[in-house]
Short mmCIF file of C-alpha atoms and ligand atoms in Angstrom, two decimals:
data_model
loop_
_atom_site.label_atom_id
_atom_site.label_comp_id
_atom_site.label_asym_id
_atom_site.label_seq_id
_atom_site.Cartn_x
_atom_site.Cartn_y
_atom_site.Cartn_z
CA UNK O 97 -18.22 19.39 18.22
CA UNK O 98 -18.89 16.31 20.82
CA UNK O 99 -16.81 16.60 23.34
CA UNK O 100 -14.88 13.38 22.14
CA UNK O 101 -14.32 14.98 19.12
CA UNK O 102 -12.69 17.85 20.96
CA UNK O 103 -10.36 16.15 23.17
CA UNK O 104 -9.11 13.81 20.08
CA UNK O 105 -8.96 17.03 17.92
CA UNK O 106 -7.04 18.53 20.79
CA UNK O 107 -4.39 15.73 21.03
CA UNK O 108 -3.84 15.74 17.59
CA UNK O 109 -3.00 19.03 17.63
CA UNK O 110 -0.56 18.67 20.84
CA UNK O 111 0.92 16.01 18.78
CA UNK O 112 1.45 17.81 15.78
CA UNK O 113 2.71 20.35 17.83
CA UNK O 114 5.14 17.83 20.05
CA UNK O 115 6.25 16.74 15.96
CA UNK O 116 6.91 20.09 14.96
CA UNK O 117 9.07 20.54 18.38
CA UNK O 118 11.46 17.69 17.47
CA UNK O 119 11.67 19.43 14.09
CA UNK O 120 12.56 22.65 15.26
CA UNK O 121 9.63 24.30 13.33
CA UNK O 122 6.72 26.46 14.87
CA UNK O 123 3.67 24.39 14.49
CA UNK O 124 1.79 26.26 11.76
CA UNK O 125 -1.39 24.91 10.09
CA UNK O 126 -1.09 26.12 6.66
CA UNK O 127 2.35 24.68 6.12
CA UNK O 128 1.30 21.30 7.80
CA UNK O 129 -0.98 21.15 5.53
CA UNK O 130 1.09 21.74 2.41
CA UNK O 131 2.38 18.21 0.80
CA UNK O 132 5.88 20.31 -0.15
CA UNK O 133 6.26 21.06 3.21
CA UNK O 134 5.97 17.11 4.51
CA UNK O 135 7.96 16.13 2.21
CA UNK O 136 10.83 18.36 3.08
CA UNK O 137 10.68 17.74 6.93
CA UNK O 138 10.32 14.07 6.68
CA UNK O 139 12.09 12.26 9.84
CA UNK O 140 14.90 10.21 7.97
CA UNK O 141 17.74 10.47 10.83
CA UNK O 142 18.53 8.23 13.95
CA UNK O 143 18.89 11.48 16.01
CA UNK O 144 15.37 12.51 14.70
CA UNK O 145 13.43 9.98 15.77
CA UNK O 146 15.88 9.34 19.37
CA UNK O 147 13.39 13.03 19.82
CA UNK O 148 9.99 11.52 18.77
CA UNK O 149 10.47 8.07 20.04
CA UNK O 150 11.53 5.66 22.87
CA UNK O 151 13.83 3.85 20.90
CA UNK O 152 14.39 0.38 21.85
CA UNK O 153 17.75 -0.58 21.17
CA UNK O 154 17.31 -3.14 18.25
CA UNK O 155 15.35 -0.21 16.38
CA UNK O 156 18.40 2.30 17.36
CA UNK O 157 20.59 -0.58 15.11
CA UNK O 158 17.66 -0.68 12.57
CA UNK O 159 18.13 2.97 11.94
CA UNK O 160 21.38 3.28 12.12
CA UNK O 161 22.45 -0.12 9.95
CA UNK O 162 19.49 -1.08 8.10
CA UNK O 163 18.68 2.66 6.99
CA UNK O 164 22.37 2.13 4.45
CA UNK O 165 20.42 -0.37 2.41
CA UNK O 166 17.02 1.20 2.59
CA UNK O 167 16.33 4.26 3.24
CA UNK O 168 14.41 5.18 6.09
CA UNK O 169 11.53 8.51 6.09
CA UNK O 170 8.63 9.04 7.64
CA UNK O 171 6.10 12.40 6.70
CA UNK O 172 5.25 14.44 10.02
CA UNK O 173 1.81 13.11 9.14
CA UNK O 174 2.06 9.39 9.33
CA UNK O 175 4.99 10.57 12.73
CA UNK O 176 1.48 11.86 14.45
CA UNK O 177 0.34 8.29 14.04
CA UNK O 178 3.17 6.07 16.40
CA UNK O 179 2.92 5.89 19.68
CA UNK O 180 6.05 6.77 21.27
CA UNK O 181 6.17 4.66 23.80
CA UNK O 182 5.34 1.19 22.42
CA UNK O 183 7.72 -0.26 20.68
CA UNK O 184 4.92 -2.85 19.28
CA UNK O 185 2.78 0.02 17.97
CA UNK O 186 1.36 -1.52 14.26
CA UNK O 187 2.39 1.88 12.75
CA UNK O 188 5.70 1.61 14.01
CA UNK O 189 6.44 -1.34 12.63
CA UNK O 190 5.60 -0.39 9.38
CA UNK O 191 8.10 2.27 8.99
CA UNK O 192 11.13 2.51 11.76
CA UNK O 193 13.57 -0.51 11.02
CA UNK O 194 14.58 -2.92 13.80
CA UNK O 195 17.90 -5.23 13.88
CA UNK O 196 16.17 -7.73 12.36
CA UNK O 197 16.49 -6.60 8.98
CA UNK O 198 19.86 -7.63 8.85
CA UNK O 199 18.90 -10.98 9.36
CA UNK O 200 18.78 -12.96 5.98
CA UNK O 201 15.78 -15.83 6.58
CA UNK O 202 15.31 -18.90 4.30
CA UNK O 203 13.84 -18.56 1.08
CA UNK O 204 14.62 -14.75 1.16
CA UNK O 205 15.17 -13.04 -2.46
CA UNK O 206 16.17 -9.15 -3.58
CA UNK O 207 13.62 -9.56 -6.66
CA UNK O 208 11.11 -11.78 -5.29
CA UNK O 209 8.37 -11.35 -7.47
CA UNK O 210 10.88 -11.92 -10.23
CA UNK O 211 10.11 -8.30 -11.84
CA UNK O 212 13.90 -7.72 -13.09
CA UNK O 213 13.35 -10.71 -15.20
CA UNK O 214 9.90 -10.15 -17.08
CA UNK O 215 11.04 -6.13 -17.66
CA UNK O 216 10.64 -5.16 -21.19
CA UNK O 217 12.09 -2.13 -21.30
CA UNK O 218 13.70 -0.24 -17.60
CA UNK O 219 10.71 0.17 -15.18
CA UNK O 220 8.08 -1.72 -17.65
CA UNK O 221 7.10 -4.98 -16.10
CA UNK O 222 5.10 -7.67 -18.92
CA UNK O 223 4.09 -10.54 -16.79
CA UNK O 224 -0.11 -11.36 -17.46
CA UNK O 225 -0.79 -10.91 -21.33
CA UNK O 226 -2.53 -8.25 -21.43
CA UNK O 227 -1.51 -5.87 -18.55
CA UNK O 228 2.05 -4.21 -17.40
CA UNK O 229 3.28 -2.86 -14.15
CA UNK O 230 4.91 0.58 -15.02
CA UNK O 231 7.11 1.66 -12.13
CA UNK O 232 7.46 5.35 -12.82
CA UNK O 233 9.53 6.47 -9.70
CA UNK O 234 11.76 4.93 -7.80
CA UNK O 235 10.87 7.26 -4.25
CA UNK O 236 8.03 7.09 -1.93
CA UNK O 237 6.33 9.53 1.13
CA UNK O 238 7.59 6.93 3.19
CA UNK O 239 9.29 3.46 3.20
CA UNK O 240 7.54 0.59 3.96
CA UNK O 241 10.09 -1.89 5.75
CA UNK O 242 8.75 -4.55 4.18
CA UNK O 243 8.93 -2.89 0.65
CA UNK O 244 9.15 -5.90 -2.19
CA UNK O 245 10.88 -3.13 -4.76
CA UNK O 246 13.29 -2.28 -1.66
CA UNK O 247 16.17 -3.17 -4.27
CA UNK O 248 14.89 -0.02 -6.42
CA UNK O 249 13.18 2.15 -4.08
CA UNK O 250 14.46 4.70 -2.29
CA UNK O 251 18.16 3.27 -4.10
CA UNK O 252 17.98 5.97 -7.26
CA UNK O 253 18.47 2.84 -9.24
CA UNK O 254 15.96 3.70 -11.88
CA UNK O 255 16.81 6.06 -14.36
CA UNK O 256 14.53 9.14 -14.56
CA UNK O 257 11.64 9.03 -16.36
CA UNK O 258 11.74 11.23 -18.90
CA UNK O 259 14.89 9.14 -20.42
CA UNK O 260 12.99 6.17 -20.33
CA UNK O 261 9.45 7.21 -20.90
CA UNK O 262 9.67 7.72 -25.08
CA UNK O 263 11.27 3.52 -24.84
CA UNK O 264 8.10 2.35 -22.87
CA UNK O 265 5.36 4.50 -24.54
CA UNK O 266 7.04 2.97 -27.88
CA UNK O 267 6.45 -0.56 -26.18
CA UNK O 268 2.84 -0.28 -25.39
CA UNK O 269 1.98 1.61 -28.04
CA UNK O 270 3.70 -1.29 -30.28
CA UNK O 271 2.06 -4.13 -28.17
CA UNK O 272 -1.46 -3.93 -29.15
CA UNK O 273 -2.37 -6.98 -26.43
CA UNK O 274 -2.19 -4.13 -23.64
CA UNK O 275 -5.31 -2.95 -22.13
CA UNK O 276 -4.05 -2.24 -18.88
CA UNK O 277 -1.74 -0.15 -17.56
CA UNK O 278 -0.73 -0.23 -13.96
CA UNK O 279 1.29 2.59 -12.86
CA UNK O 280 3.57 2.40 -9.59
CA UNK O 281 6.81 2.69 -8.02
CA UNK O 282 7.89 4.41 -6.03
CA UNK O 283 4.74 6.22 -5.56
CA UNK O 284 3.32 7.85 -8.81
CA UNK O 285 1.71 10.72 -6.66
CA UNK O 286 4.61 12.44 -6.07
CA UNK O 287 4.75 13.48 -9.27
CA UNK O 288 3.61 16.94 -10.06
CA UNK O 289 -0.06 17.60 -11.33
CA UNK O 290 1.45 18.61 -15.07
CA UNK O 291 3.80 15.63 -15.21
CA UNK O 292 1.43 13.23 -14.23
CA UNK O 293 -1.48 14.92 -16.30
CA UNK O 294 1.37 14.77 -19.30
CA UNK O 295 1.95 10.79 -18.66
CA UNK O 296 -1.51 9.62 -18.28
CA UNK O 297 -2.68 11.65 -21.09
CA UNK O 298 0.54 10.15 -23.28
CA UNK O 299 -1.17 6.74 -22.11
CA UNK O 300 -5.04 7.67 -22.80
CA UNK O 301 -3.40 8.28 -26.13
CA UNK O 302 -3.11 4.78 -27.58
CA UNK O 303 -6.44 3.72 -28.44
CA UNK O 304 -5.86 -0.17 -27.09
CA UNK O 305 -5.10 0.99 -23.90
CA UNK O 306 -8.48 0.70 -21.80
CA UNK O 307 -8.07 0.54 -17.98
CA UNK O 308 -5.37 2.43 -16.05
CA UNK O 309 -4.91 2.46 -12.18
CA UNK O 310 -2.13 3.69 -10.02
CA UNK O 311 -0.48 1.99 -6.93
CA UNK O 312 0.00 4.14 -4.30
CA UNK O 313 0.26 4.92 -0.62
CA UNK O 314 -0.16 8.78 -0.87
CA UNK O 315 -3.86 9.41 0.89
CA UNK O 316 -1.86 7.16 3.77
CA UNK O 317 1.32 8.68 4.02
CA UNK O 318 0.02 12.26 3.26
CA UNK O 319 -3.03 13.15 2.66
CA UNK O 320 -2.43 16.80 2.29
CA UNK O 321 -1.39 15.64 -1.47
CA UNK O 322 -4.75 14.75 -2.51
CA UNK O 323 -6.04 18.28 -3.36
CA UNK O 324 -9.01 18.94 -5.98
CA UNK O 325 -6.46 20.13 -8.76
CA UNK O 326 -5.27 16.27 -8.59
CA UNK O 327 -8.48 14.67 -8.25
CA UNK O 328 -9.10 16.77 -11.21
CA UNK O 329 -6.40 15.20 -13.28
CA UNK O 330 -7.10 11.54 -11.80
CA UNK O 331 -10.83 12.01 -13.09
CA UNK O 332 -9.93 13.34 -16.31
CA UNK O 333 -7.82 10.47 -17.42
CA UNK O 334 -10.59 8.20 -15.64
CA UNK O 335 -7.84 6.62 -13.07
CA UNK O 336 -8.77 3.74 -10.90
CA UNK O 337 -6.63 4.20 -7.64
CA UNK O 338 -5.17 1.31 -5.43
CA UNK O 339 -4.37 2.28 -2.16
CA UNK O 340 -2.64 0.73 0.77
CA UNK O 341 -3.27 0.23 4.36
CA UNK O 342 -2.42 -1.88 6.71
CA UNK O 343 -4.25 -0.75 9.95
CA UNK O 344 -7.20 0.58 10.89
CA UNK O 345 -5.39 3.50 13.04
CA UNK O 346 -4.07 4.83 9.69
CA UNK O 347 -7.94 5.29 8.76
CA UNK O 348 -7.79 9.52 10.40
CA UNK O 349 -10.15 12.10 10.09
CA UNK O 350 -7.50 13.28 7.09
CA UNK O 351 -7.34 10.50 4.78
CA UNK O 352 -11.33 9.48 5.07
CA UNK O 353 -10.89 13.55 3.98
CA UNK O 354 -8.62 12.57 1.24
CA UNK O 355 -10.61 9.33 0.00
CA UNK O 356 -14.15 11.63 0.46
CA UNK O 357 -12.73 14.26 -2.34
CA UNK O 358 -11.39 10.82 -4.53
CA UNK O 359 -14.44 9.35 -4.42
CA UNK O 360 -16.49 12.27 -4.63
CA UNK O 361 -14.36 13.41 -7.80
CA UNK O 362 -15.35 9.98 -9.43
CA UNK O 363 -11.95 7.85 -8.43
CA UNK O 364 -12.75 4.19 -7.91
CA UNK O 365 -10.67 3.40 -4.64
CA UNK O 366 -9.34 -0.35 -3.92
CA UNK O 367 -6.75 -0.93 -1.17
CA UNK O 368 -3.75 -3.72 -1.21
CA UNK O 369 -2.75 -4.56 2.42
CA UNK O 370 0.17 -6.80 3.28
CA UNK O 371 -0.58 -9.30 5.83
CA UNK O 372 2.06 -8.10 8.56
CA UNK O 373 3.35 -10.11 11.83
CA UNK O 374 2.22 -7.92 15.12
CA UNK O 375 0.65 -5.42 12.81
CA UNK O 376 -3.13 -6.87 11.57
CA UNK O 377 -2.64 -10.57 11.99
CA UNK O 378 -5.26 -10.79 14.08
CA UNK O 379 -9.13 -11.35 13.16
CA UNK O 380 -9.95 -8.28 14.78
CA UNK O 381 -7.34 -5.78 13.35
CA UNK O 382 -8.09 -7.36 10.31
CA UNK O 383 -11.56 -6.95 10.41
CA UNK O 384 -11.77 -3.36 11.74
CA UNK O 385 -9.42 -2.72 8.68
CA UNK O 386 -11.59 -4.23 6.15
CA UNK O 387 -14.37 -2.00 7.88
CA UNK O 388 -12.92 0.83 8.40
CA UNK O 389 -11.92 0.74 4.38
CA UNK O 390 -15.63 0.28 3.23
CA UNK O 391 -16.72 3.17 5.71
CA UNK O 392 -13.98 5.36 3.60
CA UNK O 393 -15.64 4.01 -0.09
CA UNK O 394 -12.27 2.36 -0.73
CA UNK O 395 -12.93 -1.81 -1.82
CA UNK O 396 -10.45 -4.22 0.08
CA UNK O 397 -9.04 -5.68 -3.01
CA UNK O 398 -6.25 -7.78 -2.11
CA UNK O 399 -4.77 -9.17 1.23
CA UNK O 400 -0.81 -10.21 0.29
CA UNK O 401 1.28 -12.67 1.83
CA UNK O 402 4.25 -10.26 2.81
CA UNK O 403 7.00 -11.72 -0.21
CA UNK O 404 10.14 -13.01 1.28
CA UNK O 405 12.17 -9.74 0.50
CA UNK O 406 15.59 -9.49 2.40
CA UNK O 407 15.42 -9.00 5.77
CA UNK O 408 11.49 -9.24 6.45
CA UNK O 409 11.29 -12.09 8.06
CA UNK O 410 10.42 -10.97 11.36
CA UNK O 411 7.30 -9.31 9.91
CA UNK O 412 6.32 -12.33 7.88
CA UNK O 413 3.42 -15.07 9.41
CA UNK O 414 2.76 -18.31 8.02
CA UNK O 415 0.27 -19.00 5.29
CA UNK O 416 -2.09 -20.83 7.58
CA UNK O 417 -2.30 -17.65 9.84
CA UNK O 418 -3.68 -15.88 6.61
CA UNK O 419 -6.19 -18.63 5.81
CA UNK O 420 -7.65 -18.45 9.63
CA UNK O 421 -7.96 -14.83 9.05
CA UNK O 422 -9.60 -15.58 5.57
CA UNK O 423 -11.72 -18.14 7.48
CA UNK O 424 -13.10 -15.24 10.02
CA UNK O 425 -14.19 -12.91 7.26
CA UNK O 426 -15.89 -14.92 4.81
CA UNK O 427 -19.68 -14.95 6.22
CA UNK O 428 -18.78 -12.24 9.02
CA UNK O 429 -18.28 -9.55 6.93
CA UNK O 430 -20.00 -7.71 4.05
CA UNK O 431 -18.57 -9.61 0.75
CA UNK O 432 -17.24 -6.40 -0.44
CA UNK O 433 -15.19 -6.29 2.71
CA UNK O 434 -13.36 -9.23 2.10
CA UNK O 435 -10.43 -8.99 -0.03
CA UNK O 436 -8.91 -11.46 -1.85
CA UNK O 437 -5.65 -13.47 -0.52
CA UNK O 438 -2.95 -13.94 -2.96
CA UNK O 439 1.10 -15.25 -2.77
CA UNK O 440 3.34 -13.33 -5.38
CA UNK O 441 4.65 -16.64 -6.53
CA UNK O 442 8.27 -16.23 -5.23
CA UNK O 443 10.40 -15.85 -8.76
CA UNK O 444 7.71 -14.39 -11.19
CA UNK O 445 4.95 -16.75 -11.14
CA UNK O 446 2.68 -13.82 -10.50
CA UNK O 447 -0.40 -13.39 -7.70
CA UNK O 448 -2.00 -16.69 -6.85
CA UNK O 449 -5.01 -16.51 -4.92
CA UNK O 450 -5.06 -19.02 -1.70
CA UNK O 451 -8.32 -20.32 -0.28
CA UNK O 452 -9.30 -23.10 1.90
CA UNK O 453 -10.73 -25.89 0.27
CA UNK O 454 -14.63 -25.03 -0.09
CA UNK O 455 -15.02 -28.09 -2.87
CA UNK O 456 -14.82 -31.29 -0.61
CA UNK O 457 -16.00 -33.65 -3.29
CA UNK O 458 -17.11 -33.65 -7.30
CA UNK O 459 -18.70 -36.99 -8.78
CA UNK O 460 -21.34 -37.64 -11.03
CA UNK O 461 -22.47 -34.22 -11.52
CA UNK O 462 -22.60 -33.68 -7.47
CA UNK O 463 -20.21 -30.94 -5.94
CA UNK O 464 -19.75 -31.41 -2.47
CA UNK O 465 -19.52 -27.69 -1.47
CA UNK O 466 -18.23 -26.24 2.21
CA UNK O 467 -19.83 -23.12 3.92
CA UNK O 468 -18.15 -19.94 5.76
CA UNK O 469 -19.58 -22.47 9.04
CA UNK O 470 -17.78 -25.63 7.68
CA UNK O 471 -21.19 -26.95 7.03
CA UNK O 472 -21.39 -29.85 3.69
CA UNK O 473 -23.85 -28.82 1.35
CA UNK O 474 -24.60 -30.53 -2.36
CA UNK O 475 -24.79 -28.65 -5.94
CA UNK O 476 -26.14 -30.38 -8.61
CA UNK O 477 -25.23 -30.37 -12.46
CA UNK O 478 -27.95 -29.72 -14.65
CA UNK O 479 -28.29 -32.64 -16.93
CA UNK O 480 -27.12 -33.36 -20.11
C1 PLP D 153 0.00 -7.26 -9.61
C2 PLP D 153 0.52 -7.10 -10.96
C3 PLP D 153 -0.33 -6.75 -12.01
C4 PLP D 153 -1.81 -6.50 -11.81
O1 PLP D 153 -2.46 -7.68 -11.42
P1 PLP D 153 -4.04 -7.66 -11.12
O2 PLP D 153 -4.32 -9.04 -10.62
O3 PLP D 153 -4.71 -7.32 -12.40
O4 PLP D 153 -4.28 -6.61 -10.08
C5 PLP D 153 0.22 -6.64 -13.27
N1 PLP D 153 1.52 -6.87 -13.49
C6 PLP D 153 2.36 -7.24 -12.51
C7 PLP D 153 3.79 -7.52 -12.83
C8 PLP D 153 1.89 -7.36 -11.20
O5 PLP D 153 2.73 -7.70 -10.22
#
């Protein structure tokens, strides 16, 4: 090994270690590396994370008021990740409320995407014609604080699957216009390798049903669940996977691990990031995370406008802060790099896609087009 290499696998380890310390387990490789054994000594508790952390006072509130209406955990692995003393740390952020979630902002909703209304059956979401949202769990690794199911998640508000699952398999296999199945949550990987091998293969079973992906967060929040015996189940059933990251320090030598064996095992890998306030809305976090995704196989598929959920409003930025960011990729960046922006219509429009204007002008057969350098250029029709 380099000797970079060394000293960063050597403060990984101390940090581990410092982790396991607040835990009041021995640091032990094999069990750090067992996804049962993160997801029992997740950090969920104010006291917890006043041992990790320099807790700033609004986050001491967050944790203690916020964490009623939405849970708060975070795995030992994604704990490695903050830095413990900066309160501004983009992974912290993500995960450890602040005060401000108890602030209500204009315009903010419970359901903004409007998925409670267009549900066919519990869980089953029928929005686009021919493709559902299927949110099979209702827990995660960890909680995203800017969660748009934060009304389900982490609330045991969905019923468990296998009381619902025979209602929605009788849906899809009924509505013949489905070729696409999207399953989420919650986080589908935290199901076990039979139940999920049992769903998908329930799903492969109806002959209409073409294309199926799952939404989840997993090779993020904890990598140690992506073993072979998964991938092996995930390639059977010829899964596409949509990840989700949100900054380029999440991108550790463990999860470009995790997304080598997905890829390697045949998984087509596509990440969702939410466009966060103090956390990548900037043209350089952004761009080191669109990077740092293509470096790991995994295709930066869509950049979100964070939806006005309850008490995000501090980690929301305006829409023209997207399209500068938007304006700084296009033409810098490899065009698989750049995902594509969309606004979850706020109640159940669905994902519109928001671009600068790059037609200036169409007359006559002329289109007045507009480069990544603002430069006017002319496209003509062919004739008639
Ligand atoms: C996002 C979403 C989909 C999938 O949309 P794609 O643009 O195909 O990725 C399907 N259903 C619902 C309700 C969604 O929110």
């Amino acid at each position: 090994m380099k000797r970079e290499a060394l000293a960063s696998f050597a403060a990984e380890t101390t940090r581990r270690e410092d982790v396991c310390t607040v835990l009041g387990e021995p640091y032990d490789p094999d069990r750090w590396n067992d996804w049962r054994w993160q997801m029992r000594h997740r950090f969920t508790r104010l006291d917890q994370f006043e041992k990790l952390l320099a807790l700033t006072e609004s986050e001491r509130r967050g944790l203690l008021l916020a964490s009623e209406k939405f849970s708060v955990a975070v795995t030992p692995q994604f704990a490695t990740l903050i830095d413990p003393h900066d309160p501004d740390c983009p992974i912290r952020l993500q995960v450890i409320p602040r005060e401000s979630e108890l602030l209500v902002s204009p315009g903010d909703m419970t359901d903004p995407c409007g998925e409670d209304g267009a549900s066919v059956t519990e869980g089953l979401v029928h929005r686009y014609p021919d493709r559902v949202l299927f949110l099979v769990l209702d827990t995660c690794a960890a909680y995203c604080r800017y969660c748009t199911r934060s009304r389900l998640v982490s609330q045991g508000e969905l019923e468990p699957l296998g009381r619902r699952v025979e209602e929605s398999l009788a849906y899809l296999e009924e509505h013949t216009e489905v070729r696409d199945v999207l399953l989420s949550g919650g986080d589908p990987l935290l199901m076990s390798d039979a139940s999920l091998d049992k769903l998908l293969g329930r799903l492969r079973a109806i002959p209409h049903i073409e294309f199926l992906r799952i939404g989840t967060r997993i090779p993020g929040f904890l990598p140690q669940r992506i073993t072979p015996e998964l991938v092996q189940v995930l390639r059977r059933h010829r899964v596409w996977l949509s990840l989700h990251f949100c900054h380029v320090k999440e991108l550790t030598p463990e999860v470009a691990e995790a997304c080598d064996l997905l890829a390697d095992g045949g998984i087509p890998l596509g990440c969702q990031t939410v466009l966060l306030r103090g956390v990548n809305d900037s043209v350089e976090a952004m761009r080191d995370l669109c990077r740092g995704l293509l470096r790991l196989r995994v295709r930066p598929y869509y950049l979100y406008q964070c939806d006005p959920v309850l008490g995000t409003g501090h980690l929301r930025t305006s829409v023209e802060k997207g399209l500068e960011l938007m304006d700084e990729l296009r033409g810098h960046l490899t065009g698989y790099a750049v995902p594509t922006y969309v606004i979850d219509a706020p109640g159940g429009g669905g994902k519109v896609p928001v671009q600068r204007e790059t037609i200036l002008a169409h007359q006559d057969g002329v289109w007045q087009i507009r480069n990544w350098q603002g430069r006017t250029y002319s496209y003509v029709d062919p004739g008639p």
